PDB file of C-alpha atoms in Angstrom:
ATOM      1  CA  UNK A 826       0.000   0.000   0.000  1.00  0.00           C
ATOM      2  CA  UNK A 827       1.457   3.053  -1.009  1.00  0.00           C
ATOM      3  CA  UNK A 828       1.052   6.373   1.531  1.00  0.00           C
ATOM      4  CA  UNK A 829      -1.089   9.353   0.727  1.00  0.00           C
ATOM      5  CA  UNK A 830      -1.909  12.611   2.362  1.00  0.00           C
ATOM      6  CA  UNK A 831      -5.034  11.644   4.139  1.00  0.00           C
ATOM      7  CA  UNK A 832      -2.618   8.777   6.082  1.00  0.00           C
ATOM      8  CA  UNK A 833      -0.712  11.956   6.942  1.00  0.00           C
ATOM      9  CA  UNK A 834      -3.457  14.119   8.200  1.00  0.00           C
ATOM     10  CA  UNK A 835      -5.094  11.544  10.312  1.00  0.00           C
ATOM     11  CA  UNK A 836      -1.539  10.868  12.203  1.00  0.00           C
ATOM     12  CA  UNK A 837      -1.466  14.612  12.813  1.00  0.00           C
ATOM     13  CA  UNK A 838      -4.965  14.992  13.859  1.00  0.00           C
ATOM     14  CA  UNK A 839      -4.178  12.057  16.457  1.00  0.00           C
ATOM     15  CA  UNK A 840      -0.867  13.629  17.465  1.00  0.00           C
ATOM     16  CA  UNK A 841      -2.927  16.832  18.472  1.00  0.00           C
ATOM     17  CA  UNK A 842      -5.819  15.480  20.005  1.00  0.00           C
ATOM     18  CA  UNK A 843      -4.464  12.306  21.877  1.00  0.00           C
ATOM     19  CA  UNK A 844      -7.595  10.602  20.456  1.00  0.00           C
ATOM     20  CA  UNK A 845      -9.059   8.850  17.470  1.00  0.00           C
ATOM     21  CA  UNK A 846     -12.245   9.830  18.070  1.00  0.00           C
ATOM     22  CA  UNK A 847     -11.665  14.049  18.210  1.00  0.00           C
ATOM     23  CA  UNK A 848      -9.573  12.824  15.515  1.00  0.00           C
ATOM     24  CA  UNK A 849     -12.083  11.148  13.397  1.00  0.00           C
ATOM     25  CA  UNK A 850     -14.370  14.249  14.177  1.00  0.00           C
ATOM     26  CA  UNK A 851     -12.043  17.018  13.159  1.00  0.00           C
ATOM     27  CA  UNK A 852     -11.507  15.211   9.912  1.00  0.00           C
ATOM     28  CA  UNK A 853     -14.943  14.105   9.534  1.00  0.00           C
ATOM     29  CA  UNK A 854     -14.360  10.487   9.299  1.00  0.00           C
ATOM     30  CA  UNK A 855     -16.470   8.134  11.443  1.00  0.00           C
ATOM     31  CA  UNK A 856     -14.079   6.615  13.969  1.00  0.00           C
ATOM     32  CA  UNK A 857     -13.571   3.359  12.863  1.00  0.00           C
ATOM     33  CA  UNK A 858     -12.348   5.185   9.278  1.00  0.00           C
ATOM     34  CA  UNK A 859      -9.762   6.904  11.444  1.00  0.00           C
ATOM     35  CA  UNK A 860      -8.198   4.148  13.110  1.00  0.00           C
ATOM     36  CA  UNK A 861      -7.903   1.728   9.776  1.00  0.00           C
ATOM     37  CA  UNK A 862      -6.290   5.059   8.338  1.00  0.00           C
ATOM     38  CA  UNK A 863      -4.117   5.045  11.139  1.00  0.00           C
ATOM     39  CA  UNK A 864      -3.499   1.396  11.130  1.00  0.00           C
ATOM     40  CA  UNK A 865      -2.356   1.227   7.485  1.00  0.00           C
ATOM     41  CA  UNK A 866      -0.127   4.043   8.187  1.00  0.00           C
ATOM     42  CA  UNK A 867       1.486   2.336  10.474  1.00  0.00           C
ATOM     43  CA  UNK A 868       1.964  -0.808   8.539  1.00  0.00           C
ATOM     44  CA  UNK A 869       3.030   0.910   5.388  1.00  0.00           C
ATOM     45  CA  UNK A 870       6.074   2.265   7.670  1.00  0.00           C
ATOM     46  CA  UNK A 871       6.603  -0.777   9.410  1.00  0.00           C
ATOM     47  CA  UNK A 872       6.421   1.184  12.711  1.00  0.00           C
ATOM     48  CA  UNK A 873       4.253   1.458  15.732  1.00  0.00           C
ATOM     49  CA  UNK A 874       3.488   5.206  16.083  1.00  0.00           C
ATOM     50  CA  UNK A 875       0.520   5.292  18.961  1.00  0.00           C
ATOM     51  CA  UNK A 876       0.236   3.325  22.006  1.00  0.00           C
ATOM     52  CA  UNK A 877      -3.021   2.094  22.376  1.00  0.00           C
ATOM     53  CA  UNK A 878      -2.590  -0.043  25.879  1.00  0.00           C
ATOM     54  CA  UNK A 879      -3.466   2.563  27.914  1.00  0.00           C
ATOM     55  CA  UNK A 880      -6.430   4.207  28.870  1.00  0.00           C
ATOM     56  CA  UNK A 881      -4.578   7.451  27.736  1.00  0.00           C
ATOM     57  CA  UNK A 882      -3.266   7.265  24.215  1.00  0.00           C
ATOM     58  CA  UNK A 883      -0.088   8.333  23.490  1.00  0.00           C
ATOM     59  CA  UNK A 884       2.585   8.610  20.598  1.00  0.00           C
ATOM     60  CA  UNK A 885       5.749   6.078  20.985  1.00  0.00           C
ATOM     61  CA  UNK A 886       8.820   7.079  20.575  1.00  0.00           C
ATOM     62  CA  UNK A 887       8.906   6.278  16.887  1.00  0.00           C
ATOM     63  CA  UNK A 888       5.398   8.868  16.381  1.00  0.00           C
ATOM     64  CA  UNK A 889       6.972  11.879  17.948  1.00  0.00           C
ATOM     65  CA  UNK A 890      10.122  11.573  15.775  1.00  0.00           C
ATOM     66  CA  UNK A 891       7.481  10.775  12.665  1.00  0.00           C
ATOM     67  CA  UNK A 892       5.450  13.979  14.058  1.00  0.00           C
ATOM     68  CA  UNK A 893       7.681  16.679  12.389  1.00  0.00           C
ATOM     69  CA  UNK A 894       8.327  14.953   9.497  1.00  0.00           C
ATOM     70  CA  UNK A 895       4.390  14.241   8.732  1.00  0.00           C
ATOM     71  CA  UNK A 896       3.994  17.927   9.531  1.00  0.00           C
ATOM     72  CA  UNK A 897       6.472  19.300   7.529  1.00  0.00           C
ATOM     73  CA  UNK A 898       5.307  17.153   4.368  1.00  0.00           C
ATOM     74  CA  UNK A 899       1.569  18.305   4.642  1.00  0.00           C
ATOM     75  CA  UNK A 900       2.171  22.102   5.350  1.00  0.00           C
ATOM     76  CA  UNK A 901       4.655  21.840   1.898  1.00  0.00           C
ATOM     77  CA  UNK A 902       1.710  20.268   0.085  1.00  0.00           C
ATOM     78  CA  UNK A 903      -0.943  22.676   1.603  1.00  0.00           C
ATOM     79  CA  UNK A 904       1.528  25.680   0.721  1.00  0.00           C
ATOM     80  CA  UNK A 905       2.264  24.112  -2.869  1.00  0.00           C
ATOM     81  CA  UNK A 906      -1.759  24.328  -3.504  1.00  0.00           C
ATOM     82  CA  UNK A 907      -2.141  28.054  -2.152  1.00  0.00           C
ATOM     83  CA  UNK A 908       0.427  29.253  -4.070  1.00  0.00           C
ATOM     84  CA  UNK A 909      -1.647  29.988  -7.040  1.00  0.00           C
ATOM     85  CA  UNK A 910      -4.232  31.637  -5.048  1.00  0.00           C
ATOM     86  CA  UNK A 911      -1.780  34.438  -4.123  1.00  0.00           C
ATOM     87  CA  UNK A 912      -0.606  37.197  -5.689  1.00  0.00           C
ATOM     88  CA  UNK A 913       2.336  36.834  -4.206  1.00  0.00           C
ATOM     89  CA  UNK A 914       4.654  33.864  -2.558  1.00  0.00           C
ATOM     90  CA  UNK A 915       4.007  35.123   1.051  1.00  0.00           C
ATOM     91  CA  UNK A 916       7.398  34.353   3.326  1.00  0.00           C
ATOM     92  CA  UNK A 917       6.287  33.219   7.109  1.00  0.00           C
ATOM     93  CA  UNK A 918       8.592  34.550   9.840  1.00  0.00           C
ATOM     94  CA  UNK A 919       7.894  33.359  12.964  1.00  0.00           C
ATOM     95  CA  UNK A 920       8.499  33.949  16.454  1.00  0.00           C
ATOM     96  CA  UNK A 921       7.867  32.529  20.163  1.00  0.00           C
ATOM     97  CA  UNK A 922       7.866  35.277  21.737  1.00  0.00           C
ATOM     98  CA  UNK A 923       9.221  39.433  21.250  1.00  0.00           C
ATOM     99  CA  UNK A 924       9.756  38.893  17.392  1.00  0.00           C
ATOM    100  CA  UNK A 925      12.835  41.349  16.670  1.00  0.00           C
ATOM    101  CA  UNK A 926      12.332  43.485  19.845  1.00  0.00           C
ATOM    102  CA  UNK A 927      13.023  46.779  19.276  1.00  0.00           C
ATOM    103  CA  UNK A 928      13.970  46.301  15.873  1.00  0.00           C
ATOM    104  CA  UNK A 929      10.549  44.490  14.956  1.00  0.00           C
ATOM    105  CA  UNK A 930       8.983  47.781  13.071  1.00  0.00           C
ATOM    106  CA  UNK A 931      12.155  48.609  11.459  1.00  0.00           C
ATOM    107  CA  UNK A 932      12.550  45.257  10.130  1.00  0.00           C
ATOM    108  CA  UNK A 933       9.126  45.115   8.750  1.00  0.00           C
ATOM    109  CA  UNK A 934       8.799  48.391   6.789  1.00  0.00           C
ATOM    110  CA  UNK A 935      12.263  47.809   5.378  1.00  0.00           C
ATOM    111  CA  UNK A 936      11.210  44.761   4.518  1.00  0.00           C
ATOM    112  CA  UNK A 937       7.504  45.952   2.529  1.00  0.00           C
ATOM    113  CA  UNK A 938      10.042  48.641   1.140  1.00  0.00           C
ATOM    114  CA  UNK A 939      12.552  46.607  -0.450  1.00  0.00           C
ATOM    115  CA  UNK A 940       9.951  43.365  -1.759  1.00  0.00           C
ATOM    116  CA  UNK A 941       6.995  44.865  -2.468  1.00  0.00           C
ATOM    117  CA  UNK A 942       6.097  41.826  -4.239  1.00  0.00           C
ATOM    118  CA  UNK A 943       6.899  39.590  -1.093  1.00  0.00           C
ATOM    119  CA  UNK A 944       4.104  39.662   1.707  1.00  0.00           C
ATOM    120  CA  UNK A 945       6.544  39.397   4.976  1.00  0.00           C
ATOM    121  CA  UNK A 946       4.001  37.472   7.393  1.00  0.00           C
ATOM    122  CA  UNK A 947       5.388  37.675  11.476  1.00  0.00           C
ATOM    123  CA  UNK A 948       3.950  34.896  12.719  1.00  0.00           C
ATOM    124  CA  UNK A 949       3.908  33.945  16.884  1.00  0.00           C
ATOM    125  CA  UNK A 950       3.496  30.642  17.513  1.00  0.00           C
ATOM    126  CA  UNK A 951       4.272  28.887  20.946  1.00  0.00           C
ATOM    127  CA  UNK A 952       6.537  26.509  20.322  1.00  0.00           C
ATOM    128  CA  UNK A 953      10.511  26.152  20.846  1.00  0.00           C
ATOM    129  CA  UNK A 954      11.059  26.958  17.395  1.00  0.00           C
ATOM    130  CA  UNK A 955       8.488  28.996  16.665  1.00  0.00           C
ATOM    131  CA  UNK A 956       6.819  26.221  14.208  1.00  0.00           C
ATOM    132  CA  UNK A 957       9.499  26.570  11.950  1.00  0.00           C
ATOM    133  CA  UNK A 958      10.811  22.486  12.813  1.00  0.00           C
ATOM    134  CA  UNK A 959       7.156  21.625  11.549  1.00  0.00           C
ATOM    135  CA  UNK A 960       7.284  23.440   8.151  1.00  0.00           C
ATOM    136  CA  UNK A 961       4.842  26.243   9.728  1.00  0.00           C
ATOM    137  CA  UNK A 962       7.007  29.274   8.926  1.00  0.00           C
ATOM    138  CA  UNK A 963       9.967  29.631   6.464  1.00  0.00           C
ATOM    139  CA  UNK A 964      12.148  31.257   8.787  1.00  0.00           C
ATOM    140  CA  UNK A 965      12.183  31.817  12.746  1.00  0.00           C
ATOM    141  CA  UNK A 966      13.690  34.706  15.185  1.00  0.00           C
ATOM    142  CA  UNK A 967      14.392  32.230  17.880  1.00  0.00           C
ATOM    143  CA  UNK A 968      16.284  33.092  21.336  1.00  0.00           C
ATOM    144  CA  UNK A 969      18.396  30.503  23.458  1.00  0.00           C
ATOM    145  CA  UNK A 970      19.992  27.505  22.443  1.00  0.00           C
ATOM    146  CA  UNK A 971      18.514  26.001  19.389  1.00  0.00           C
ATOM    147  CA  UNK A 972      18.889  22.221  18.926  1.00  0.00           C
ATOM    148  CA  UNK A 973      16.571  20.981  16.924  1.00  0.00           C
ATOM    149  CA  UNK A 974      18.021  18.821  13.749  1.00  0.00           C
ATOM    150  CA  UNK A 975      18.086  20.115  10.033  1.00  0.00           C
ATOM    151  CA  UNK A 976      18.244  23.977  10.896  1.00  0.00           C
ATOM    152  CA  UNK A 977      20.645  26.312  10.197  1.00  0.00           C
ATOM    153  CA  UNK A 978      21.038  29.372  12.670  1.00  0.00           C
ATOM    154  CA  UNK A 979      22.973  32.215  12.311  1.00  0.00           C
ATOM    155  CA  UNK A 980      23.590  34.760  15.992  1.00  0.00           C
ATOM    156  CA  UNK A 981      22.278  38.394  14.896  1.00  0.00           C
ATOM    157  CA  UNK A 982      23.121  40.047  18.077  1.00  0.00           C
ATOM    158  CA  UNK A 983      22.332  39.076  22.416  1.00  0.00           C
ATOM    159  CA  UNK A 984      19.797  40.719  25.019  1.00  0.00           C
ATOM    160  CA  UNK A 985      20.557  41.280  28.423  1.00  0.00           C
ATOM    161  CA  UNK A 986      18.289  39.702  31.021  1.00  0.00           C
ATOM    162  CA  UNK A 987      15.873  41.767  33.389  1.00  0.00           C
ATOM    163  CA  UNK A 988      13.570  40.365  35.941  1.00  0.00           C
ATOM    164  CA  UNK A 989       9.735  40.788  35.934  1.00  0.00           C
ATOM    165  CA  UNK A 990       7.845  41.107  38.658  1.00  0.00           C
ATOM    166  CA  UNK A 991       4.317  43.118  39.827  1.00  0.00           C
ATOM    167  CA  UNK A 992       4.894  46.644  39.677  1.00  0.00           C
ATOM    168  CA  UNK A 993       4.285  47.026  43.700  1.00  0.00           C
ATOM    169  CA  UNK A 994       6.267  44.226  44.564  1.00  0.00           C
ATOM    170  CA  UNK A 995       8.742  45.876  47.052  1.00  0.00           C
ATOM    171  CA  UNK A 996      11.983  44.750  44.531  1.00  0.00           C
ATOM    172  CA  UNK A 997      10.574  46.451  41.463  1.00  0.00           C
ATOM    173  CA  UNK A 998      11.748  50.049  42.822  1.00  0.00           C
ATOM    174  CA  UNK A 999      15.354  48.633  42.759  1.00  0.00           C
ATOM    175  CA  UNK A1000      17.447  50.097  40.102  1.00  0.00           C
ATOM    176  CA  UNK A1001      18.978  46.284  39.828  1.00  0.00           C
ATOM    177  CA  UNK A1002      19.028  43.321  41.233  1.00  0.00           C
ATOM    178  CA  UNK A1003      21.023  39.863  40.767  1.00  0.00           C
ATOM    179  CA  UNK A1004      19.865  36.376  40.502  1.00  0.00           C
ATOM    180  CA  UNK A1005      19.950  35.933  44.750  1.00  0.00           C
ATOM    181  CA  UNK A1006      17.608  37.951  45.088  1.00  0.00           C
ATOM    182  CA  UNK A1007      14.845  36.227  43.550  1.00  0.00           C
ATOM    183  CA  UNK A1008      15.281  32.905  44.873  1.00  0.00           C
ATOM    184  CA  UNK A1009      13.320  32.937  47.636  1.00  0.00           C
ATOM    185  CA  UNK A1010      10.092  33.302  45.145  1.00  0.00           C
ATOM    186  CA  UNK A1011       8.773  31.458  42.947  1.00  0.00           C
ATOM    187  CA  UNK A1012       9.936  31.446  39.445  1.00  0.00           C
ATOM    188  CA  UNK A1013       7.384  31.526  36.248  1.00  0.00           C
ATOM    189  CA  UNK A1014       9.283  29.253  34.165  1.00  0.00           C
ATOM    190  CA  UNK A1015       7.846  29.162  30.591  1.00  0.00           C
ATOM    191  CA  UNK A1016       8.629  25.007  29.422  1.00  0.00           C
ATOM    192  CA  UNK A1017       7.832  25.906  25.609  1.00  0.00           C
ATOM    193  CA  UNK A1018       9.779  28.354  24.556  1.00  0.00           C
ATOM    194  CA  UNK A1019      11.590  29.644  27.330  1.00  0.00           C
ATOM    195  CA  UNK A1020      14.899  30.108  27.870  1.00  0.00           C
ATOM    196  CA  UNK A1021      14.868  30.485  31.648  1.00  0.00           C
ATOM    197  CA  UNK A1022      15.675  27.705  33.518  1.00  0.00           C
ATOM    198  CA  UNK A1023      16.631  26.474  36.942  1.00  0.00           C
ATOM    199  CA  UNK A1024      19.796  26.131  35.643  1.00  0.00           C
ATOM    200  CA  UNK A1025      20.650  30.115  35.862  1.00  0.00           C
ATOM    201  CA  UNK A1026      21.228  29.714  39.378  1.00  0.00           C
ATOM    202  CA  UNK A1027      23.983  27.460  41.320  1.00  0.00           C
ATOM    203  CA  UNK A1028      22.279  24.193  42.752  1.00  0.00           C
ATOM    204  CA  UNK A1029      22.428  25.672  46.297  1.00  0.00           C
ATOM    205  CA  UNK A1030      20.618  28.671  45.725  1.00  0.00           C
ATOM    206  CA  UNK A1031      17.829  28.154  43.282  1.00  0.00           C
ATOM    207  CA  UNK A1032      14.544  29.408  43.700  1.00  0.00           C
ATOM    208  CA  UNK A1033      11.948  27.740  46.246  1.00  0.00           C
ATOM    209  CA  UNK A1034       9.585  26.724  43.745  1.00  0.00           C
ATOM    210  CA  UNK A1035       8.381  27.561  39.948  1.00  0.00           C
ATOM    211  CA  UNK A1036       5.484  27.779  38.339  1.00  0.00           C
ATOM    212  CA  UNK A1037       4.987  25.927  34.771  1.00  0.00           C
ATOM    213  CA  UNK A1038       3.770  28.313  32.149  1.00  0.00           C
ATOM    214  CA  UNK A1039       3.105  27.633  28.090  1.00  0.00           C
ATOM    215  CA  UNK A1040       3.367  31.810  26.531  1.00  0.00           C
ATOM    216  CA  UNK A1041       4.356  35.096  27.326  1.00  0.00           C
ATOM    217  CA  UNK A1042       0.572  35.876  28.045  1.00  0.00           C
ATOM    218  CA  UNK A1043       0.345  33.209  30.592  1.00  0.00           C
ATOM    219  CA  UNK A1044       3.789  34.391  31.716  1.00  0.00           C
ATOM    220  CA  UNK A1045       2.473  37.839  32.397  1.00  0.00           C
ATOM    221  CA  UNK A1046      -0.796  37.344  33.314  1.00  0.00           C
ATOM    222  CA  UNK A1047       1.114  34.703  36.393  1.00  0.00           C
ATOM    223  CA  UNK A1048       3.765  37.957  37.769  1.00  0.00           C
ATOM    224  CA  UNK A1049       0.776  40.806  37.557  1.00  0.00           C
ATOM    225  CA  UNK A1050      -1.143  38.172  39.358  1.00  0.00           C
ATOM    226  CA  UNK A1051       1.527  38.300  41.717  1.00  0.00           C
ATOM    227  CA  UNK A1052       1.910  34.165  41.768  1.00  0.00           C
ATOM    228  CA  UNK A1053       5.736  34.217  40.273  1.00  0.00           C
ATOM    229  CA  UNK A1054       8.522  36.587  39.334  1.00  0.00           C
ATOM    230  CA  UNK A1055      10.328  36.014  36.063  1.00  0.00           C
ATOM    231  CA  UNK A1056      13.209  36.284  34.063  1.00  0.00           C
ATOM    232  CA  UNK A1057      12.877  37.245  30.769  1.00  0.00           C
ATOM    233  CA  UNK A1058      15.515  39.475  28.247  1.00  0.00           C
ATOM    234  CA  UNK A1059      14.836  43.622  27.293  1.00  0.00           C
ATOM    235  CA  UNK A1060      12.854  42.705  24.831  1.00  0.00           C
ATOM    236  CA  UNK A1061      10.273  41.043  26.387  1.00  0.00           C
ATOM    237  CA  UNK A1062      10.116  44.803  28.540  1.00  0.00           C
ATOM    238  CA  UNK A1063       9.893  46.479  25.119  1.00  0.00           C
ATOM    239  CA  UNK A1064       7.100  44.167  22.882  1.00  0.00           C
ATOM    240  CA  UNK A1065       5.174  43.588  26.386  1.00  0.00           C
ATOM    241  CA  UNK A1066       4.530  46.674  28.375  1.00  0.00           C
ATOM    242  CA  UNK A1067       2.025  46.566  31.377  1.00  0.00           C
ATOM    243  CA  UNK A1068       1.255  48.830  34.158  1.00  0.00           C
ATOM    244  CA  UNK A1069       1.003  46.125  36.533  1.00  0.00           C
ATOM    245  CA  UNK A1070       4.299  44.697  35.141  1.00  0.00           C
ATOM    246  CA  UNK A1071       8.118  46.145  35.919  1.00  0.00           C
ATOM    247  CA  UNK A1072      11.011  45.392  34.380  1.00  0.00           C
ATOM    248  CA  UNK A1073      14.330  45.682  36.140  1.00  0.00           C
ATOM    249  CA  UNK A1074      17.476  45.009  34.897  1.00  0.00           C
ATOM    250  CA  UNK A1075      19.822  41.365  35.953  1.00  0.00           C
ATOM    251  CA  UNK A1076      23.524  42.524  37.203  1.00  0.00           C
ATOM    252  CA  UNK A1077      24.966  38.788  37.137  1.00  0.00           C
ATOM    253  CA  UNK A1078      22.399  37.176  34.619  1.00  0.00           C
ATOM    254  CA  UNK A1079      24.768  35.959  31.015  1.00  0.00           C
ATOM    255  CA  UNK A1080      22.815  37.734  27.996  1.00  0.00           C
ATOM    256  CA  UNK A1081      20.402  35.641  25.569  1.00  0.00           C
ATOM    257  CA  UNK A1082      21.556  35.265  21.988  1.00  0.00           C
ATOM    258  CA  UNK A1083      18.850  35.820  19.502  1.00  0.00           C
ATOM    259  CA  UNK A1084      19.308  33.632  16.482  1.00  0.00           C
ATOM    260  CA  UNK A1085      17.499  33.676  12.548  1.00  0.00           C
ATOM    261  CA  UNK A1086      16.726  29.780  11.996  1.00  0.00           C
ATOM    262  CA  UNK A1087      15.746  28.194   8.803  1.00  0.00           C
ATOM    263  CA  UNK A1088      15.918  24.548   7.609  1.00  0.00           C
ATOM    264  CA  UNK A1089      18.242  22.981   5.438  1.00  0.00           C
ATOM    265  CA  UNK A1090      16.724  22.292   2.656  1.00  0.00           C
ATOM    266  CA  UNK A1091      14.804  24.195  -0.608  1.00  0.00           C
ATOM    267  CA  UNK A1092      12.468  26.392   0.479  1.00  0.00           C
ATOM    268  CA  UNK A1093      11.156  29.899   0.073  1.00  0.00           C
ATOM    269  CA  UNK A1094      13.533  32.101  -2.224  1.00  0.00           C
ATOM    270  CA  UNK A1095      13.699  35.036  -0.562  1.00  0.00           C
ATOM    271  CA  UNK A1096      14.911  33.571   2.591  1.00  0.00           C
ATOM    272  CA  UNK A1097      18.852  34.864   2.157  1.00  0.00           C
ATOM    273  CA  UNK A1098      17.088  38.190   1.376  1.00  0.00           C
ATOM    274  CA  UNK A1099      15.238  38.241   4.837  1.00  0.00           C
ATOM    275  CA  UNK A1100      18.575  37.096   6.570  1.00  0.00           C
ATOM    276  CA  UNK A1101      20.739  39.539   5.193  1.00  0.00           C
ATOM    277  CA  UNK A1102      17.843  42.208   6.376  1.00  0.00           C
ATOM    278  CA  UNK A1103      17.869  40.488   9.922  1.00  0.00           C
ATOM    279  CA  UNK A1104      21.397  41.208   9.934  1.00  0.00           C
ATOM    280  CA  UNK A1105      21.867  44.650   8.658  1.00  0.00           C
ATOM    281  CA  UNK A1106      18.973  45.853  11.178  1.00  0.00           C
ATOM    282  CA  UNK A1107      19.599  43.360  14.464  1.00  0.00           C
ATOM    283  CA  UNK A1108      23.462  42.961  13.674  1.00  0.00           C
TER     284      UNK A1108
END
């Protein structure tokens, strides 16, 4: 049996949902459809991708490295077929959180000024990088450590951290502060696309406890609602003001690079355009 799309799209739907049967209903397939799609998926590959001996299902190891690859294959298809229905070959930049920073409306206008005939979409989506692993976006302004396989990255310039807290919290009228002083709170620690981790601290002085966030908005919404303090980079102060919210910069904090990811292999033409942009503005 040879594979098609629709084998493809009913893995992903089942990756999201953790169940053949939202599965079957996103796709509109009864659910017995689903899981023979599924099944001869599976047995075209010669892999088991879902473990079904548990009440809760789950991908195996094998799924979650098939995941990306399924996705990657589908959003090319999907992006092949729109193609003709745009006047122009829009290029996806996306972003987990702060975009460019400061440099975000600069880079934009240039961009519109020099291609025209190039939509530039900015794109946030909440994932470590930025959906651009999946085939989501074309190219990704990523911060931290970037590990993922088949990308190429190239350092545009580093942000220094600052810690967030509520704007009455008693620490936020400090000019600065160092990484001691917030461990006795908890720390909003954002597992998606973060780049704050226990780790910042020596093992004898980390912070009491953290809090497990997915986005900046949760992130923000968790320090106004004075249930965490954060750590974040000057960016994050610049793309996300709030008057409950205060910024103040990290003496003893190492700065976060900020990368421009894309993957290795063809893809959108204008990509070395947007890098070389990236760099004259962020560089």
């Amino acid at each position: 049996m040879s594979i098609e799309l629709r084998h493809l799209r009913c893995f992903l739907a089942v990756a999201d949902t953790l169940s053949v049967t939202r599965a079957a209903e996103r796709l509109h397939l009864t659910q017995p459809a689903a899981s023979r799609t599924l099944r001869q998926l599976e047995d075209a590959l010669g892999v088991r991708l879902v473990d079904r001996s548990t009440h809760h299902l789950a991908l195996t190891p094998d799924g979650v490295a098939f995941r990306d690859q399924a996705a990657l294959a589908v959003a090319a298809f999907d992006r092949a077929l729109a193609y003709g229905h745009h006047a122009g070959w829009p290029l996806r930049l996306g972003h987990a959180w702060s975009a460019a920073g400061a440099d975000t409306t600069t880079l934009l206008r240039r961009w519109h000024e020099e291609h025209p005939d190039t939509p530039l979409q900015l794109l946030r989506i909440d994932d470590r990088t930025a959906g651009l692993a999946r085939g989501d976006v074309d190219v990704a302004l990523l911060r931290g450590e970037v590990r993922a396989p088949g990308l190429v990255t190239e350092q545009l310039t580093t942000e220094p951290r600052v810690a967030g807290l509520p704007a009455d919290d008693p620490l936020a009228a400090r000019p600065a502060l160092c990484l001691a002083d917030l461990a006795p709170r908890t720390l909003a620690v954002n597992t998606v696309s973060g780049t704050t981790t226990l780790d910042l601290w020596p093992p004898e002085a980390r912070p009491s406890s953290t809090l497990t966030i997915g986005n900046t908005d949760d992130w923000i919404a968790a320090i106004t609602g004075a249930r965490a303090v954060g750590v974040t980079t000057s960016a994050t102060a610049g793309m996300h003001p709030h008057p409950a919210m205060a910024y103040v910069p990290l003496t003893d904090a190492p700065p976060v690079p900020v990368v421009i990811a894309w993957r290795d292999a063809p893809g959108h033409p204008r990509i070395p355009d947007l890098v070389a942009l990236a760099r004259e503005v962020m560089g």
